[in-house]
Amino acid sequence: MSSFDDSRLDDPAALEATDHLLRRLAMAGARVRAELDAAEEALSKVDTDGFRPRAVLAAGRDARLVRAVLEPVCPVPFVAWPGPGLPGWAGPLDLVVVLGGVGPDSDAESAASEAERRGTGLMVACPPDSPVARASAGSRHAIRLPSQSDDQLASAVAVLQGLHQMELGPVVDAKSVASILDDVAIECSPNTDVASNPAKDLALILADALPLVWGGSVLAARAARRVVEAIRLASGRPALAADAGHLLPVLNQPPRDLFADPFDKPEELRPALVILDDGTDDPGVTEHRHKLEDKAARHDVRVNVVTQAEGTDIARYAALSQHGRYAAAYLGIGLGRYGTPIDAAPDEPGNPAEDPAW
């Protein structure tokens, strides 16, 4: 197991070597703005026209994020379809939403092609020259949102804005999303030292721990899964995002031995609980949180709470997931997995920026 060197978190050389990764994180707000600017013309033509689809079906990357935002308020049935093609019932009365990236995505391409064949309504967010764009090129009435990057969140914000204008989803306030991402970038900046940087502080907590990440609401739970993906990529270690019922048994830990040699069993990772709090006041969520915190306290498990209680649903999700991504980046830096030359292969620890988790 790699040893964590906390001095790297404030070491100019280590931070400079990972500038490509940290800069990508810092530019998240700018990518949201660029996405909305590029989609402005297409979005200006989106309205209801008195038509409401029988159902909405989302396919491709982050379809589950779109579902998490829409499902509580969408006036028609909503389905996230993770596999290829479309369900048998999808037809001309339905709206299919496809989020595609720069590279090949066989499931998204299949869904777009099948939507065209069946004559469904279609909203596509992808780069103009991408495989998904080519798969949906024959649909004459599709709403096409030209993605400017491979940033899943930025594409999802544009899609959610379009669905809001069709009276199928909540207010998005894309400017607020971008602004909150900018605030996170300032708060978690590499130029802010460990003493006042919440992401570096979380990285320190996770340095010798098994991360357990919990979000109580549907959106916070989705953010927890994104955070865990980034932590696994950064550390090469296990990390778990799950509901309270699955996390509670993992908190059953023996008491700490204050006199134990910390190097005696270096491979053992003691859990650390990370709670993503998006300000929900649902009684069930509150009850589950209290159970987790109480059990963690009884078993001497460290707890860190990341809070974002202001803004629209998607803005709170963006802030929580971005805090976690920053913490994951600093975890990778401290473990020495990041900081190799920028020309490292995308699947090597030196350059994770092309991975969807980022």
Short mmCIF file of N, CA, C and O in Angstrom, two decimals, residues 9-10 186-194 196-198 200 330:
data_model
loop_
_atom_site.label_atom_id
_atom_site.label_comp_id
_atom_site.label_asym_id
_atom_site.label_seq_id
_atom_site.Cartn_x
_atom_site.Cartn_y
_atom_site.Cartn_z
N LEU A 9 0.89 17.95 -0.46
CA LEU A 9 -0.32 18.73 -0.72
C LEU A 9 -0.05 20.22 -0.81
O LEU A 9 -0.84 20.97 -1.40
N ASP A 10 1.05 20.67 -0.21
CA ASP A 10 1.43 22.08 -0.29
C ASP A 10 2.79 22.27 -0.96
O ASP A 10 3.38 23.34 -0.89
N ILE A 186 -12.28 27.92 -5.83
CA ILE A 186 -11.54 28.86 -4.99
C ILE A 186 -11.28 28.26 -3.61
O ILE A 186 -10.18 28.32 -3.08
N GLU A 187 -12.32 27.65 -3.04
CA GLU A 187 -12.22 27.08 -1.70
C GLU A 187 -11.22 25.93 -1.65
O GLU A 187 -10.50 25.76 -0.66
N CYS A 188 -11.17 25.13 -2.73
CA CYS A 188 -10.32 23.94 -2.76
C CYS A 188 -9.06 24.15 -3.60
O CYS A 188 -8.40 23.18 -3.99
N SER A 189 -8.71 25.38 -3.86
CA SER A 189 -7.56 25.70 -4.71
C SER A 189 -6.27 25.10 -4.16
O SER A 189 -6.04 25.07 -2.95
N PRO A 190 -5.37 24.65 -5.04
CA PRO A 190 -4.07 24.16 -4.57
C PRO A 190 -3.25 25.23 -3.87
O PRO A 190 -2.34 24.91 -3.11
N ASN A 191 -3.59 26.49 -4.12
CA ASN A 191 -2.88 27.59 -3.46
C ASN A 191 -3.34 27.82 -2.03
O ASN A 191 -2.73 28.60 -1.30
N THR A 192 -4.43 27.16 -1.63
CA THR A 192 -4.93 27.25 -0.26
C THR A 192 -4.34 26.09 0.54
O THR A 192 -4.46 24.94 0.14
N ASP A 193 -3.68 26.41 1.66
CA ASP A 193 -2.95 25.36 2.37
C ASP A 193 -3.89 24.41 3.11
O ASP A 193 -5.10 24.62 3.20
N VAL A 194 -3.30 23.35 3.63
CA VAL A 194 -4.06 22.28 4.27
C VAL A 194 -4.93 22.79 5.41
O VAL A 194 -6.06 22.32 5.61
N SER A 196 -6.72 25.36 5.79
CA SER A 196 -7.98 26.02 5.45
C SER A 196 -8.60 25.51 4.16
O SER A 196 -9.47 26.16 3.59
N ASN A 197 -8.16 24.36 3.69
CA ASN A 197 -8.66 23.79 2.45
C ASN A 197 -9.45 22.53 2.77
O ASN A 197 -8.89 21.52 3.17
N PRO A 198 -10.79 22.56 2.61
CA PRO A 198 -11.60 21.39 3.01
C PRO A 198 -11.29 20.14 2.21
O PRO A 198 -11.41 19.02 2.72
N LYS A 200 -8.29 19.27 0.89
CA LYS A 200 -7.03 18.71 1.39
C LYS A 200 -7.25 18.06 2.76
O LYS A 200 -6.66 17.02 3.06
N TYR A 330 -6.30 15.35 -4.38
CA TYR A 330 -5.26 15.55 -3.36
C TYR A 330 -4.85 14.22 -2.72
O TYR A 330 -3.70 14.05 -2.32
#
